[in-house]
mmCIF file of C-alpha atoms (C1' of nucleotides) in Angstrom:
data_model
loop_
_atom_site.group_PDB
_atom_site.id
_atom_site.type_symbol
_atom_site.label_atom_id
_atom_site.label_comp_id
_atom_site.label_asym_id
_atom_site.label_seq_id
_atom_site.Cartn_x
_atom_site.Cartn_y
_atom_site.Cartn_z
ATOM 1 C CA MET A 8 9.320 30.058 -6.047
ATOM 2 C CA GLY A 9 5.927 30.521 -7.537
ATOM 3 C CA TRP A 10 4.209 28.922 -10.471
ATOM 4 C CA THR A 11 5.125 31.094 -13.382
ATOM 5 C CA ASP A 12 3.684 30.343 -16.789
ATOM 6 C CA GLU A 13 6.956 28.816 -17.876
ATOM 7 C CA ARG A 14 7.147 26.556 -14.889
ATOM 8 C CA VAL A 15 3.561 25.444 -15.237
ATOM 9 C CA GLU A 16 4.120 24.681 -18.868
ATOM 10 C CA LEU A 17 7.225 22.703 -18.123
ATOM 11 C CA LEU A 18 5.346 20.875 -15.425
ATOM 12 C CA LYS A 19 2.619 19.941 -17.877
ATOM 13 C CA LYS A 20 5.117 18.741 -20.433
ATOM 14 C CA LEU A 21 7.122 16.638 -18.039
ATOM 15 C CA TRP A 22 4.012 15.190 -16.471
ATOM 16 C CA GLN A 23 2.648 14.222 -19.873
ATOM 17 C CA ASP A 24 5.988 12.708 -20.664
ATOM 18 C CA GLY A 25 5.460 10.350 -17.806
ATOM 19 C CA LEU A 26 8.009 11.664 -15.389
ATOM 20 C CA SER A 27 7.278 11.069 -11.762
ATOM 21 C CA ALA A 28 6.337 13.931 -9.501
ATOM 22 C CA SER A 29 9.612 13.766 -7.626
ATOM 23 C CA GLN A 30 11.591 13.825 -10.860
ATOM 24 C CA ILE A 31 9.676 16.823 -12.062
ATOM 25 C CA ALA A 32 10.189 18.555 -8.759
ATOM 26 C CA LYS A 33 13.901 17.906 -8.974
ATOM 27 C CA GLN A 34 14.082 19.277 -12.461
ATOM 28 C CA LEU A 35 12.028 22.350 -11.734
ATOM 29 C CA GLY A 36 13.888 23.102 -8.580
ATOM 30 C CA GLY A 37 12.556 25.016 -5.641
ATOM 31 C CA VAL A 38 9.580 22.738 -5.195
ATOM 32 C CA THR A 39 8.883 19.426 -3.569
ATOM 33 C CA ARG A 40 7.150 16.517 -5.168
ATOM 34 C CA ASN A 41 4.131 17.315 -3.020
ATOM 35 C CA ALA A 42 3.966 20.726 -4.543
ATOM 36 C CA VAL A 43 4.131 19.185 -7.981
ATOM 37 C CA ILE A 44 1.408 16.690 -7.249
ATOM 38 C CA GLY A 45 -0.747 19.353 -5.714
ATOM 39 C CA LYS A 46 -0.312 21.563 -8.754
ATOM 40 C CA VAL A 47 -0.987 18.679 -11.086
ATOM 41 C CA HIS A 48 -4.270 18.033 -9.358
ATOM 42 C CA ARG A 49 -5.221 21.644 -9.360
ATOM 43 C CA LEU A 50 -4.537 21.767 -13.072
ATOM 44 C CA GLY A 51 -6.824 18.798 -13.440
ATOM 45 C CA LEU A 52 -4.363 16.571 -15.231
ATOM 46 C CA SER A 53 -3.937 13.838 -12.690
ATOM 47 C CA GLY A 54 -4.536 11.058 -15.160
ATOM 48 C CA ARG A 55 -1.749 10.040 -17.457
ATOM 49 C CA ALA A 56 -0.966 7.932 -20.499
ATOM 50 C CA ALA A 57 -0.086 4.555 -19.075
ATOM 51 C CA PRO A 58 -1.186 4.542 -15.486
ATOM 52 C CA SER A 59 -1.067 0.748 -15.283
ATOM 53 C CA LYS A 60 -3.214 0.996 -12.227
ATOM 54 C CA PRO A 61 -6.944 0.987 -11.641
ATOM 55 C CA ALA A 62 -6.491 4.624 -10.705
ATOM 56 C CA ARG A 63 -10.076 4.975 -9.656
ATOM 57 C CA PRO A 64 -12.081 1.953 -8.461
ATOM 58 C CA VAL A 65 -9.980 1.530 -5.389
ATOM 59 C CA PHE A 66 -12.198 2.523 -2.538
ATOM 60 C CA LYS A 67 -10.462 4.218 0.303
ATOM 61 C CA ALA A 68 -12.048 4.686 3.663
ATOM 62 C CA PRO A 69 -12.101 8.297 4.704
ATOM 63 C CA ARG A 70 -9.176 8.786 6.965
ATOM 64 C CA PRO A 71 -9.838 10.249 10.370
ATOM 65 C CA ALA A 72 -8.724 13.777 9.547
ATOM 66 C CA ARG A 73 -5.407 14.701 10.994
ATOM 67 C CA GLN A 74 -6.016 16.729 14.062
ATOM 68 C CA ALA A 75 -4.436 20.118 14.301
ATOM 69 C CA ALA A 76 -4.632 23.115 16.592
ATOM 70 C CA ALA A 77 -8.051 24.426 15.735
ATOM 71 C CA PRO A 78 -10.995 22.128 16.390
ATOM 72 C CA ALA A 79 -13.228 24.196 14.133
ATOM 73 C CA ALA A 80 -16.651 23.292 12.926
ATOM 74 C CA PRO A 81 -16.944 20.012 11.045
ATOM 75 C CA ARG A 82 -16.765 20.638 7.329
ATOM 76 C CA ARG A 83 -18.138 17.376 6.222
ATOM 77 C CA ILE A 84 -21.080 15.963 8.035
ATOM 78 C CA ALA A 85 -22.664 13.508 5.672
ATOM 79 C CA PRO A 86 -20.812 10.177 5.611
ATOM 80 C CA PRO A 87 -20.308 8.745 2.130
ATOM 81 C CA PRO A 88 -22.927 6.184 1.132
ATOM 82 C CA LEU A 89 -20.779 3.131 0.887
ATOM 83 C CA ALA A 90 -23.049 0.227 1.657
ATOM 84 C CA ALA A 91 -25.436 0.308 -1.251
ATOM 85 C CA ALA A 92 -22.969 1.536 -3.841
ATOM 86 C CA ALA A 93 -20.864 -1.568 -4.287
ATOM 87 C CA PRO A 94 -21.956 -3.871 -7.101
ATOM 88 C CA ALA A 95 -22.316 -7.508 -6.230
ATOM 89 C CA PRO A 96 -18.774 -8.869 -6.410
ATOM 90 C CA GLN A 97 -18.965 -11.940 -8.537
ATOM 91 C CA PRO A 98 -16.279 -14.195 -7.092
ATOM 92 C CA PRO A 99 -13.683 -14.852 -9.765
ATOM 93 C CA VAL A 100 -13.276 -18.551 -9.306
ATOM 94 C CA ARG A 101 -9.618 -18.905 -9.874
ATOM 95 C CA TYR A 102 -8.181 -22.309 -10.436
ATOM 96 C CA VAL A 103 -5.205 -23.017 -8.298
ATOM 97 C CA GLU A 104 -3.239 -26.023 -9.294
ATOM 98 C CA GLU A 105 -1.542 -27.296 -6.235
ATOM 99 C CA ALA A 106 -0.518 -30.473 -4.621
ATOM 100 C CA PRO A 107 -3.427 -32.677 -3.582
ATOM 101 C CA GLY A 108 -4.896 -31.401 -0.361
ATOM 102 C CA ALA A 109 -3.427 -27.947 -0.654
ATOM 103 C CA ALA A 110 -5.749 -25.234 0.558
ATOM 104 C CA THR A 111 -5.962 -21.568 -0.174
ATOM 105 C CA VAL A 112 -6.764 -19.142 2.550
ATOM 106 C CA LEU A 113 -10.339 -19.312 1.324
ATOM 107 C CA THR A 114 -10.705 -23.043 1.366
ATOM 108 C CA LEU A 115 -8.743 -23.776 4.481
ATOM 109 C CA GLY A 116 -11.121 -25.498 6.843
ATOM 110 C CA ALA A 117 -11.177 -26.035 10.547
ATOM 111 C CA HIS A 118 -9.353 -29.311 10.611
ATOM 112 C CA MET A 119 -6.946 -28.717 7.819
ATOM 113 C CA CYS A 120 -3.233 -28.341 8.316
ATOM 114 C CA LYS A 121 -2.348 -24.691 8.446
ATOM 115 C CA TRP A 122 1.257 -25.116 7.535
ATOM 116 C CA PRO A 123 2.120 -22.347 5.084
ATOM 117 C CA ILE A 124 3.301 -23.328 1.641
ATOM 118 C CA GLY A 125 5.138 -20.738 -0.395
ATOM 119 C CA ASP A 126 5.460 -17.010 -0.089
ATOM 120 C CA PRO A 127 2.647 -15.478 1.952
ATOM 121 C CA SER A 128 2.861 -12.283 -0.074
ATOM 122 C CA SER A 129 2.421 -14.201 -3.296
ATOM 123 C CA ASP A 130 -1.041 -14.980 -4.565
ATOM 124 C CA ASP A 131 -0.348 -18.626 -5.076
ATOM 125 C CA PHE A 132 0.306 -18.996 -1.410
ATOM 126 C CA THR A 133 -1.366 -22.040 0.056
ATOM 127 C CA PHE A 134 -1.523 -24.126 3.150
ATOM 128 C CA CYS A 135 -0.698 -27.763 3.544
ATOM 129 C CA GLY A 136 -4.350 -28.621 3.974
ATOM 130 C CA ARG A 137 -3.975 -32.206 5.069
ATOM 131 C CA ARG A 138 -5.963 -33.701 7.888
ATOM 132 C CA ALA A 139 -5.172 -32.021 11.201
ATOM 133 C CA SER A 140 -6.884 -33.435 14.227
ATOM 134 C CA GLU A 141 -5.713 -31.766 17.412
ATOM 135 C CA SER A 142 -3.074 -29.222 16.459
ATOM 136 C CA PRO A 143 -3.426 -26.705 13.662
ATOM 137 C CA TYR A 144 -1.064 -28.896 11.696
ATOM 138 C CA CYS A 145 -0.990 -32.368 10.284
ATOM 139 C CA VAL A 146 1.158 -34.892 12.114
ATOM 140 C CA GLU A 147 4.244 -34.218 10.065
ATOM 141 C CA HIS A 148 4.137 -30.488 10.303
ATOM 142 C CA ALA A 149 3.106 -30.604 13.943
ATOM 143 C CA ARG A 150 6.324 -32.471 14.600
ATOM 144 C CA VAL A 151 8.512 -29.787 13.119
ATOM 145 C CA ALA A 152 6.272 -27.032 14.421
ATOM 146 C CA TYR A 153 6.475 -28.017 18.023
ATOM 147 C CA GLN A 154 10.097 -28.899 18.080
ATOM 148 C CA PRO A 155 11.472 -27.657 21.406
ATOM 149 C CA ALA A 156 14.603 -25.595 21.695
ATOM 150 C CA GLN A 157 16.874 -28.552 21.783
ATOM 151 C CA ALA A 158 18.146 -29.060 18.285
ATOM 152 C CA LYS A 159 21.603 -27.729 18.767
ATOM 153 C CA LYS A 160 23.978 -30.532 18.120
ATOM 154 C CA ARG A 161 23.779 -31.427 14.488
ATOM 155 C CA SER A 162 24.654 -28.382 12.477
ATOM 156 C CA GLY A 163 22.689 -29.359 9.411
ATOM 157 C CA ALA A 164 19.582 -30.395 11.295
ATOM 158 C CA ASN A 165 19.873 -27.333 13.432
ATOM 159 C CA GLU A 166 19.917 -25.036 10.463
ATOM 160 C CA LEU A 167 16.893 -26.705 9.000
ATOM 161 C CA ALA A 168 14.937 -26.654 12.216
ATOM 162 C CA ARG A 169 15.740 -23.035 12.770
ATOM 163 C CA SER A 170 14.683 -21.984 9.337
ATOM 164 C CA LEU A 171 11.482 -23.945 9.610
ATOM 165 C CA ARG A 172 10.630 -22.514 12.974
ATOM 166 C CA ARG A 173 10.551 -19.056 11.505
ATOM 167 C CA TYR A 174 7.169 -19.811 10.022
ATOM 168 C CA ILE A 175 5.383 -20.662 13.196
ATOM 169 C "C1'" DC B 30 13.261 1.537 3.378
ATOM 170 C "C1'" DC B 31 12.957 3.080 -1.032
ATOM 171 C "C1'" DC B 32 9.546 4.821 -4.124
ATOM 172 C "C1'" DT B 33 4.690 6.115 -6.360
ATOM 173 C "C1'" DG B 34 0.332 9.223 -6.687
ATOM 174 C "C1'" DA B 35 -3.906 10.802 -3.789
ATOM 175 C "C1'" DT B 36 -6.017 13.481 -0.375
ATOM 176 C "C1'" DT B 37 -6.899 16.687 3.285
ATOM 177 C "C1'" DC B 38 -6.784 21.140 5.108
ATOM 178 C "C1'" DG B 39 -4.226 25.071 7.616
ATOM 179 C "C1'" DC B 40 -2.276 28.738 5.673
ATOM 180 C "C1'" DG C 11 -4.014 28.617 -4.722
ATOM 181 C "C1'" DC C 12 -0.405 26.491 -2.258
ATOM 182 C "C1'" DG C 13 1.994 22.541 -0.283
ATOM 183 C "C1'" DA C 14 3.234 19.735 4.082
ATOM 184 C "C1'" DA C 15 1.519 15.887 6.234
ATOM 185 C "C1'" DT C 16 -0.341 11.833 5.664
ATOM 186 C "C1'" DC C 17 -2.294 8.026 3.439
ATOM 187 C "C1'" DA C 18 -2.303 3.617 0.680
ATOM 188 C "C1'" DG C 19 0.250 0.970 -2.169
ATOM 189 C "C1'" DG C 20 4.391 -1.283 -5.232
#
DNA sequence: CCCTGATTCGC
DNA sequence: GCGAATCAGG
């Protein structure tokens, strides 16, 4: 199916209404969400009401061009000027209230316990941070970290040890 | 693994 | 112009 005036108009309407590309594609029928997105871009209405995202400032490295059959002459020769463009990133000193000694990934030093505290995908993720001399961990965490495969008797202790060992 | 939009490029 | 393939995220 092609892009008739009616279909384009409907596309515009639905897109402005905030429907996702896949939803629009489903409603139009005969097109994929890729087709919809492609058309949206070609129509120049990529931006929407409440994008909720930075939409733009996200810098993406040029991806290495998917290779196909024809080698062809290089279309783009000049690499994008990326070095000088970026404004000096003023570090947003964020205050993290944690237990005494806790360290963020930024403040974690050489001899600080690297035992993870919290969800690594969360932004309040920290490390134990206490004094660690030899091992990457403080004495307490080193003990649970380097527990051999021997805890098998006590069910409760076994469960705990197993769950803890997942983080090593 | 589901979804989102963004981008590239052969057709 | 079109849209599949692919990307980078949530």
